[in-house]
Short mmCIF file of C-alpha atoms (C1' of nucleotides) and ligand atoms in Angstrom, two decimals:
data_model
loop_
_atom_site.label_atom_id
_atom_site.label_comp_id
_atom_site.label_asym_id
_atom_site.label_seq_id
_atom_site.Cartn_x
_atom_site.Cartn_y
_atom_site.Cartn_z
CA UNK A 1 -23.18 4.63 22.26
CA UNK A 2 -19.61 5.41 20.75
CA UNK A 3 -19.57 9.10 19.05
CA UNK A 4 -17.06 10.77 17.44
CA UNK A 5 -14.43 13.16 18.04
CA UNK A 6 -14.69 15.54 20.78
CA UNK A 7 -12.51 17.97 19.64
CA UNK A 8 -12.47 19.11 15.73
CA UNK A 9 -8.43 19.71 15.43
CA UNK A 10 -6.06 17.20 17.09
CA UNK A 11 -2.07 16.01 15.61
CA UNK A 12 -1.04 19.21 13.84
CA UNK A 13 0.71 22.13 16.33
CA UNK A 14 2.28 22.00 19.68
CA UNK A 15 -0.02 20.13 22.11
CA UNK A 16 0.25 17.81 25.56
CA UNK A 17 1.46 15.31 23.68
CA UNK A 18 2.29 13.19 27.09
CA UNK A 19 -1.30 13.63 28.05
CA UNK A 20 -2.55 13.15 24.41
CA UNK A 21 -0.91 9.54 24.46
CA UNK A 22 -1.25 8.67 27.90
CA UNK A 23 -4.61 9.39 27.31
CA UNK A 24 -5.15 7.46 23.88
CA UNK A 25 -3.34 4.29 25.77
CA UNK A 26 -5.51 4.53 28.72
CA UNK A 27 -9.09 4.33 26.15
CA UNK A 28 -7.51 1.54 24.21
CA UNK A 29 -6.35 -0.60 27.24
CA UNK A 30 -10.23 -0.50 28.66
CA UNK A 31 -11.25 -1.11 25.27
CA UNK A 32 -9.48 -4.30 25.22
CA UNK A 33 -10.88 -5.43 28.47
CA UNK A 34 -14.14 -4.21 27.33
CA UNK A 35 -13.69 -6.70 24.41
CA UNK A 36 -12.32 -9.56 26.10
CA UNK A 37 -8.64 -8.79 23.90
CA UNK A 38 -5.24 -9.90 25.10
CA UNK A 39 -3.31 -6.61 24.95
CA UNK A 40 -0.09 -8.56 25.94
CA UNK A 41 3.75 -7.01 26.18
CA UNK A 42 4.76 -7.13 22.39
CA UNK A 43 1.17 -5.31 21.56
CA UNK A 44 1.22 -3.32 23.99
CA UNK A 45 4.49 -2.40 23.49
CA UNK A 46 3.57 -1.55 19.91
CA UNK A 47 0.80 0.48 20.33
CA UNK A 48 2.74 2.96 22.54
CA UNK A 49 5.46 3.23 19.91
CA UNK A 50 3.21 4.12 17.69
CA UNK A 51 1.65 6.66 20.24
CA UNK A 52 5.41 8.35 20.21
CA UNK A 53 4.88 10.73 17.44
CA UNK A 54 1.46 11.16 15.15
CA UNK A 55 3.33 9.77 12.44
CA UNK A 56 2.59 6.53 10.34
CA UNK A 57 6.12 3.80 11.01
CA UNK A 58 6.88 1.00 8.40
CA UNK A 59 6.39 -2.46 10.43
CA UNK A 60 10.71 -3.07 9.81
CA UNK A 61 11.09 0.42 12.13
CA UNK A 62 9.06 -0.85 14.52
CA UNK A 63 10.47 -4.29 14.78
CA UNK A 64 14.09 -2.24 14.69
CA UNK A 65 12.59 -1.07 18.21
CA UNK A 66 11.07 -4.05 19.33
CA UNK A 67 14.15 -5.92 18.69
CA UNK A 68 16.36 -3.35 20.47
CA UNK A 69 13.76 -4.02 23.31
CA UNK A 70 14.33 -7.57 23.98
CA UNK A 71 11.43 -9.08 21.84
CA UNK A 72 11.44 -11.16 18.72
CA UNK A 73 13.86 -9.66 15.93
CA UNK A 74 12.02 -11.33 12.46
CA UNK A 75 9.43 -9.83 10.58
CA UNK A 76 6.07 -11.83 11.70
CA UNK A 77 7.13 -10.45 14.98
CA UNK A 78 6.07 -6.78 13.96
CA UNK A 79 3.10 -8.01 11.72
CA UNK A 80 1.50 -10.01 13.82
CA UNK A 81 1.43 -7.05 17.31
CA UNK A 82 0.40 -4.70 14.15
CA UNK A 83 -1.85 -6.76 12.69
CA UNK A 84 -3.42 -7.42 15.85
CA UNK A 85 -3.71 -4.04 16.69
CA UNK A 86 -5.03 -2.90 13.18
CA UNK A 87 -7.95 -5.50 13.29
CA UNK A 88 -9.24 -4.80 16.44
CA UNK A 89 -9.03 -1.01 15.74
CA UNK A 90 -6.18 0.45 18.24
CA UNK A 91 -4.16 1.03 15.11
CA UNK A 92 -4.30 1.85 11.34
CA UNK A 93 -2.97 1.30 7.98
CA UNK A 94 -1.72 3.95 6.01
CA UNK A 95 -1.20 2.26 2.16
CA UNK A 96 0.08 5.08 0.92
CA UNK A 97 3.02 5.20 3.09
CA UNK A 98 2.95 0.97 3.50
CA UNK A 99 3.05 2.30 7.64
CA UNK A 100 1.30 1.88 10.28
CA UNK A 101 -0.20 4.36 12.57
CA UNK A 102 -2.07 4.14 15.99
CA UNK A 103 -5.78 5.03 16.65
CA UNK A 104 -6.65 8.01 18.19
CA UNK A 105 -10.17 6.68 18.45
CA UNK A 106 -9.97 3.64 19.82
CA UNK A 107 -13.52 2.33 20.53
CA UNK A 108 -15.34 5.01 19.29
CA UNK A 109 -17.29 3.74 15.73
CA UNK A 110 -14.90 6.33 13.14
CA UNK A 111 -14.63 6.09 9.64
CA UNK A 112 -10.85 7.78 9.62
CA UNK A 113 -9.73 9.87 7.42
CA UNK A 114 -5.83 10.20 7.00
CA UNK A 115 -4.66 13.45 6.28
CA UNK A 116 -0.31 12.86 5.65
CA UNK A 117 1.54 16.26 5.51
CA UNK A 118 4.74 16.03 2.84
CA UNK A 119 6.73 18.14 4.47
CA UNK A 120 6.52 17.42 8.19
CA UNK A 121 5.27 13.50 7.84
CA UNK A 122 2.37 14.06 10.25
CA UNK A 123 -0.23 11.89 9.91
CA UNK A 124 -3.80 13.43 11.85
CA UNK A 125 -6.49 11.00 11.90
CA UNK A 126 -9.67 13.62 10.86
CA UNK A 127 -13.12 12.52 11.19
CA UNK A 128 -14.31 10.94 8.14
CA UNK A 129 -18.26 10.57 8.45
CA UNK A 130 -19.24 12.72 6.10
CA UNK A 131 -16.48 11.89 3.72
CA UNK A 132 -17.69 8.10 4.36
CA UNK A 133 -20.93 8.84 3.49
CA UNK A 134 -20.55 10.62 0.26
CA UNK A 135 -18.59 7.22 -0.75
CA UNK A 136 -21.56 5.23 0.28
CA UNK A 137 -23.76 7.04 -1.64
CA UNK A 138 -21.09 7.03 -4.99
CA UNK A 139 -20.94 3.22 -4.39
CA UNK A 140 -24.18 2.73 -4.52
CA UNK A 141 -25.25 4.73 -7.28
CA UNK A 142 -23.18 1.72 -9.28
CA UNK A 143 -24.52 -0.93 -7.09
CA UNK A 144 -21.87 -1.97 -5.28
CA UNK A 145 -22.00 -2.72 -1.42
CA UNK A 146 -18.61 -0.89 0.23
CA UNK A 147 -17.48 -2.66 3.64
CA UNK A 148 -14.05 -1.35 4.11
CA UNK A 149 -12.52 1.98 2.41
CA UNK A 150 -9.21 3.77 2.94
CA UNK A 151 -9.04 7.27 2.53
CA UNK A 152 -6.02 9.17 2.43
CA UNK A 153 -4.76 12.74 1.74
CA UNK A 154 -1.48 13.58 0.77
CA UNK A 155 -1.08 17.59 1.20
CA UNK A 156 0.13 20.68 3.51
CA UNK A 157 -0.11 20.94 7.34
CA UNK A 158 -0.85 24.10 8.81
CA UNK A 159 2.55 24.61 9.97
CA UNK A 160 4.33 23.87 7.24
CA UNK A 161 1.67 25.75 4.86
CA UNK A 162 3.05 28.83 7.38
CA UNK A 163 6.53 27.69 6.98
CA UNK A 164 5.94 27.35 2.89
CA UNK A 165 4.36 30.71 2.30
CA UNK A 166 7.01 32.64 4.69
CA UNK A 167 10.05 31.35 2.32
CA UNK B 1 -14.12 22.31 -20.57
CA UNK B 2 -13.15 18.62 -19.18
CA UNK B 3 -16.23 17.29 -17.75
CA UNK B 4 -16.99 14.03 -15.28
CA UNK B 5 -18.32 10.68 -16.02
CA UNK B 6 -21.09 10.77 -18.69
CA UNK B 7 -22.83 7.59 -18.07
CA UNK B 8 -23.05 6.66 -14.12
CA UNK B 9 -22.06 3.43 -14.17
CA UNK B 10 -19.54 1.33 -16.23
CA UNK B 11 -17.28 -1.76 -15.45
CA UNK B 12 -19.71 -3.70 -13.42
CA UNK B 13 -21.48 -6.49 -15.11
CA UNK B 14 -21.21 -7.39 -19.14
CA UNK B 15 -20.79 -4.34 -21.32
CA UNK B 16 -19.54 -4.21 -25.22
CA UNK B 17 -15.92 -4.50 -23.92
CA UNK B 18 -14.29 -3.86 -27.31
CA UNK B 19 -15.68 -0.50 -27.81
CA UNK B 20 -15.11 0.50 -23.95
CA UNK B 21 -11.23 -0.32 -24.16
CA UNK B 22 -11.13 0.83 -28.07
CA UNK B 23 -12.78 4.15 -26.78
CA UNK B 24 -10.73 4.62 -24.03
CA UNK B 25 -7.44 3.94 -25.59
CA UNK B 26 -8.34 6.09 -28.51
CA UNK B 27 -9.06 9.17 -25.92
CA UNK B 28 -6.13 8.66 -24.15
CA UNK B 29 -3.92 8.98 -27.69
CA UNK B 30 -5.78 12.30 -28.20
CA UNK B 31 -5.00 13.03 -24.68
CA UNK B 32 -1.52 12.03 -25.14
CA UNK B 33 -1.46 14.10 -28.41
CA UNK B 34 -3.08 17.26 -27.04
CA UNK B 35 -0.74 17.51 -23.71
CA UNK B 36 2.49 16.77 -26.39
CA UNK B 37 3.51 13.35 -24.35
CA UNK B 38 5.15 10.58 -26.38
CA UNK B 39 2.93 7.19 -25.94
CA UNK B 40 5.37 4.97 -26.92
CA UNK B 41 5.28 1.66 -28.18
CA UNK B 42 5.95 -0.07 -24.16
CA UNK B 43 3.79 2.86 -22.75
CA UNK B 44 1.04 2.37 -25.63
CA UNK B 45 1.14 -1.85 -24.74
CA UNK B 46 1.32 -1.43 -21.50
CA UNK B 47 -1.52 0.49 -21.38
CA UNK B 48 -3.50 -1.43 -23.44
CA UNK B 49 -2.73 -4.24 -21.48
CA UNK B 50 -4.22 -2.59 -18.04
CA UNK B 51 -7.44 -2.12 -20.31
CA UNK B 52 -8.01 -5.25 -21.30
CA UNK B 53 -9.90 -6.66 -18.29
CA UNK B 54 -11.35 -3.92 -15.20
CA UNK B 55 -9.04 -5.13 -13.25
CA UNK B 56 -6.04 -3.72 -11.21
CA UNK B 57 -2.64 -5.35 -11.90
CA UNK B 58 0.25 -5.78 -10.19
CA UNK B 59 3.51 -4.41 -12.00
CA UNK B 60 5.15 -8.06 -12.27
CA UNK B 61 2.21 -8.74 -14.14
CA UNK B 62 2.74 -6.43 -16.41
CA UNK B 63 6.56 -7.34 -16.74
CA UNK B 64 5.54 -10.62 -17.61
CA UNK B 65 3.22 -9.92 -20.48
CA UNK B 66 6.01 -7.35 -21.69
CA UNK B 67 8.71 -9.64 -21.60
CA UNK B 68 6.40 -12.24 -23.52
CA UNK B 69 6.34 -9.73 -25.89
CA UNK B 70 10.23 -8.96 -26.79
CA UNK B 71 10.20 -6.07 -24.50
CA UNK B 72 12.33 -5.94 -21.50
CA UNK B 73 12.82 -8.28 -18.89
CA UNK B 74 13.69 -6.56 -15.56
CA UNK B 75 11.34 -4.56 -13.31
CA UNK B 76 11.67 -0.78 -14.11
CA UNK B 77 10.83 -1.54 -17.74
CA UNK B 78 7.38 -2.31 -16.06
CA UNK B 79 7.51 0.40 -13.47
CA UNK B 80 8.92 3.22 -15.72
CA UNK B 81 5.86 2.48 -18.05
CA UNK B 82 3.02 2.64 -15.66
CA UNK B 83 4.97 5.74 -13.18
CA UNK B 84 4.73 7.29 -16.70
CA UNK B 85 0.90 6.35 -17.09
CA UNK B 86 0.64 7.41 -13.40
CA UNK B 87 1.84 10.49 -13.91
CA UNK B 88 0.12 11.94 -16.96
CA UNK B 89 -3.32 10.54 -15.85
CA UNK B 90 -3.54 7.50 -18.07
CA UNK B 91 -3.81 5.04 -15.19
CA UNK B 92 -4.03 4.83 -11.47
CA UNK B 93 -1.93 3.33 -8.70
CA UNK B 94 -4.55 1.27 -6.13
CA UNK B 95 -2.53 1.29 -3.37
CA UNK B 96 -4.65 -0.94 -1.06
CA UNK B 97 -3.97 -3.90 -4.22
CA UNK B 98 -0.51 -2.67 -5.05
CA UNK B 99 -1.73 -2.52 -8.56
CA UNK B 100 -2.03 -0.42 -10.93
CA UNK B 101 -5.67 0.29 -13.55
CA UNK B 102 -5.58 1.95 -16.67
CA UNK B 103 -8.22 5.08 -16.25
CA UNK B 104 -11.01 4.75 -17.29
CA UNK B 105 -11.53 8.90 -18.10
CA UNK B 106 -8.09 10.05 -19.41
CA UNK B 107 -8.58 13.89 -20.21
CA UNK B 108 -11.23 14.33 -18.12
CA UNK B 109 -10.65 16.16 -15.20
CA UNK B 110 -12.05 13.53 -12.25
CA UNK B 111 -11.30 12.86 -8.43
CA UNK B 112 -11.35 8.88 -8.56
CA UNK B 113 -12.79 6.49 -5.92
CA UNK B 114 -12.21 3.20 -6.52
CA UNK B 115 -14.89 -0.22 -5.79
CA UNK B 116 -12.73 -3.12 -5.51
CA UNK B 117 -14.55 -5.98 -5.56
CA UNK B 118 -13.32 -8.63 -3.10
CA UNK B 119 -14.93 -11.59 -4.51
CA UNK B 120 -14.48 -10.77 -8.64
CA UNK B 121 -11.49 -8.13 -7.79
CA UNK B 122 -13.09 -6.28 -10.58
CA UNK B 123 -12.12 -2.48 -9.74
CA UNK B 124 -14.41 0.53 -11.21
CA UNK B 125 -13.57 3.86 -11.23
CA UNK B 126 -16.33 5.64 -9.86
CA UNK B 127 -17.12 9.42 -9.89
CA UNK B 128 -15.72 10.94 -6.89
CA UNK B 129 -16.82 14.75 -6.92
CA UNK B 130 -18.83 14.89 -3.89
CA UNK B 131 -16.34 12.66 -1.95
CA UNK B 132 -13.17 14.49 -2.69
CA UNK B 133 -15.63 17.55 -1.62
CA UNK B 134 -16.28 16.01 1.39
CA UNK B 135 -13.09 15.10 2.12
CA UNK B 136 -11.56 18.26 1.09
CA UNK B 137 -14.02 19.77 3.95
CA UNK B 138 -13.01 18.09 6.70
CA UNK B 139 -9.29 18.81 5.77
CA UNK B 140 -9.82 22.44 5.70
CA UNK B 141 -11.89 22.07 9.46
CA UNK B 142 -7.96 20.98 10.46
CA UNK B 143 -6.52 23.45 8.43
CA UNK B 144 -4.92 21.04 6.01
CA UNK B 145 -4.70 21.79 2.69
CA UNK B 146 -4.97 18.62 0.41
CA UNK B 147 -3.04 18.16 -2.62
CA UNK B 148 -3.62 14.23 -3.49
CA UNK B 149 -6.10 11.89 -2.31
CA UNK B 150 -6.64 8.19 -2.56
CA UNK B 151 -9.91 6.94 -2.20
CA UNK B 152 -10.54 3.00 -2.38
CA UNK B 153 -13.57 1.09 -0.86
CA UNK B 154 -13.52 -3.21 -0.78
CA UNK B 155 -16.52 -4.65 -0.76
CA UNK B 156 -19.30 -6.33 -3.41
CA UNK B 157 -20.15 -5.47 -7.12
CA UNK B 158 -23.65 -6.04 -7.64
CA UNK B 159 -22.91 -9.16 -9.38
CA UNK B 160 -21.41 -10.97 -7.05
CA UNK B 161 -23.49 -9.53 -4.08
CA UNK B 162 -26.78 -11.11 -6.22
CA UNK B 163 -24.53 -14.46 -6.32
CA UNK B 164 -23.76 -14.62 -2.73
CA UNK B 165 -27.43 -13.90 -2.21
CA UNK B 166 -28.55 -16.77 -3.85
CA UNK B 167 -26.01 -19.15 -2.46
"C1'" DA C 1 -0.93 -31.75 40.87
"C1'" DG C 2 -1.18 -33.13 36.14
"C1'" DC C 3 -2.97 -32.85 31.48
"C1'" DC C 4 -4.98 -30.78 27.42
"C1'" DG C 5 -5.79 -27.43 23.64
"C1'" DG C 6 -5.71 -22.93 21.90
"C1'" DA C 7 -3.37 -18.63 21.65
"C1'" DT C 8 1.02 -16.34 21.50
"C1'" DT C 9 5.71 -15.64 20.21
"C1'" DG C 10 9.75 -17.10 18.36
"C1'" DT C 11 12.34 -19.07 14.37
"C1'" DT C 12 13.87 -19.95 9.08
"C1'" DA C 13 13.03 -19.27 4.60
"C1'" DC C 14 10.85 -17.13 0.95
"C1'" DA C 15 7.56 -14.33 -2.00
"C1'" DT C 16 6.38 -10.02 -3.71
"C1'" DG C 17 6.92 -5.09 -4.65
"C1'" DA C 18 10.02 -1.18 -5.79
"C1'" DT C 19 14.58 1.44 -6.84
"C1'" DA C 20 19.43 2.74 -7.60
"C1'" DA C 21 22.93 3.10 -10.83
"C1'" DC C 22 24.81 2.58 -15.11
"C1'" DC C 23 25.01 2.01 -20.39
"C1'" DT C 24 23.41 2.53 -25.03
"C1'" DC C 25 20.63 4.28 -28.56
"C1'" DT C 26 18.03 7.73 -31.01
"C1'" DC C 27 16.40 11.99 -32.03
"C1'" DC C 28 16.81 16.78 -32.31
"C1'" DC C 29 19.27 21.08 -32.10
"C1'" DT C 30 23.34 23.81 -32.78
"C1'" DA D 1 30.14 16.66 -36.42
"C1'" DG D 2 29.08 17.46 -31.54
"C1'" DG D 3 26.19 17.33 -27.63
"C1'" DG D 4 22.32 16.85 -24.63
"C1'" DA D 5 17.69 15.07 -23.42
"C1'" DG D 6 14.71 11.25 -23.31
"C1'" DA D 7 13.80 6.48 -23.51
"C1'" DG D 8 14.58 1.80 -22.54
"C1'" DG D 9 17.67 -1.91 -21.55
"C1'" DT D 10 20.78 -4.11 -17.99
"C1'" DT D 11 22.57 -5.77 -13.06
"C1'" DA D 12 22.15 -5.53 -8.45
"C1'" DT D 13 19.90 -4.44 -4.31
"C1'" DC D 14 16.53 -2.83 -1.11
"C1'" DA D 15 11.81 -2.82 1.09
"C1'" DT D 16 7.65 -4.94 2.33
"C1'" DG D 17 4.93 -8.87 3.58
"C1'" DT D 18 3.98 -14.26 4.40
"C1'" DA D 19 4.17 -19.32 4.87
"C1'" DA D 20 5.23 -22.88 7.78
"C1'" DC D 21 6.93 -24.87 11.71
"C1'" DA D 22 8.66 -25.21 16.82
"C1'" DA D 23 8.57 -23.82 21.61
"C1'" DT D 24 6.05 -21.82 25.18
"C1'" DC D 25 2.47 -19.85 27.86
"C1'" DC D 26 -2.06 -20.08 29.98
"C1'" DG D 27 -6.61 -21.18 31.30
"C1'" DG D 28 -9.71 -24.90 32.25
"C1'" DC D 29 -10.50 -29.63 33.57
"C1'" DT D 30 -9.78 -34.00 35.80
ZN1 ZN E 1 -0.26 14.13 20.59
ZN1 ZN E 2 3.44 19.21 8.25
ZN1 ZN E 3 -15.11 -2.54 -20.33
ZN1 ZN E 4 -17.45 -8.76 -8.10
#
DNA sequence: AGCCGGATTGTTACATGATAACCTCTCCCT
DNA sequence: AGGGAGAGGTTATCATGTAACAATCCGGCT
């Protein structure tokens, strides 16, 4: 029903990023009606923030933004749109940044993988079957049963690979 | 020279604990030895303490069993031991617990995936070869170049997967 | 219309995790 | 002796995440 990435190389490099998040919105807003999901002003709200730049935000810069906004200016405030939005899959956790970053699958069945440039702070959201299915396969060769997994990689964007190796 | 994982599957389920914590400490001193690093007497506890159950714990944790023990009482006594058993491959940072496990293959050069048990919260380091391959492949298809992955999966050890079973 | 109950959003207060900055001590080298 | 690096101790502060409670909104039902 739901596959997986259309294209192979989104995030990294100059792109539409207008249509890129207009887009993204436009998929998660059917796929809460689809789901019968309240995407109300604060989550909303959220999720487009998020959409601003393909990089991971800590919930206290969002809620800086939502409270510049008009909306609630304490911490449960930020967790609870983000929290909403991370269960339901319009958004993701990045742990190794404790940040937040929005789905750029939203209803498609992905196992994300988060690939987090140190130079730039991009964070692309690559397609993670395979990657998801060679953990599967480790976890079960010790018997264990996985049902969530986070992976993250911390390295190089093309551009700033370029930018490295021209200095 | 530094190999993987010799026997498949450790941590889960009862095991002759002594000798697996006696064994590992003792290769991590050789380690320390060999690479000229000075395990001293809060890195050498501190460690030891991470290794006494397979379990991830949080620095605080730590602090308190250190302070218990005439060590010091204020948070980067903790931290600056375990960044420096971080950093020199004697134990891991979880990030999805905020915790930190001794490793379980010190010397040995290994890609870790960690099975965090949500039930037990036992955590095994598992081999991760094949995944970090995996992963490292669907970098490259974006171009990215990785230089530090974290790979952690939450779900059931057999154990407690067998208990839940029978409930 | 009027009422109810659950979901949502706001609040205060607090728990937990992590660092910055500074001081002293010890060890080793000149 | 003098001096610098490394280690570990301190105080103070910042960053991240929750618990618990109050007000409000909203849909469904009399
Ligand atoms: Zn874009
Ligand atoms: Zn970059
Ligand atoms: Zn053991
Ligand atoms: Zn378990």
């Amino acid at each position: 029903m739901t596959r997986e990435a259309e294209q192979p190389q989104p995030a990294f490099g100059a792109h539409d990023h207008a249509h890129c998040t207009a887009d993204t919105l436009a998929r998660a807003e059917a796929e809460a009606v689809r789901l019968g999901l309240r995407l109300t002003p604060v989550r909303r709200r959220v999720l487009e923030i998020l959409l601003e730049q393909h990089r991971a935000m800590g919930a206290y810069e969002v809620l800086d933004r939502l409270a510049a906004e008009g909306f609630g200016h304490q911490p449960p405030v930020a967790y609870r749109a983000l929290d909403f939005l991370v269960d339901n899959g319009f958004a993701h956790r990045v742990r190794r940044l404790n940040a937040f970053a929005a789905c750029m699958h939203p209803g498609e069945t992905h196992a994300p993988v988060f690939l987090i440039c140190r130079s730039c702070n991009v964070v692309a959201e690559a397609a993670g079957q395979p990657v998801r299915s060679a953990l599967d396969a480790a976890a079960a060769a010790a018997g264990f049963t996985v049902e969530r997994a986070n992976i993250e990689a911390l390295g190089l964007c093309p551009e700033c690979k370029a930018r490295e190796l021209a200095s």
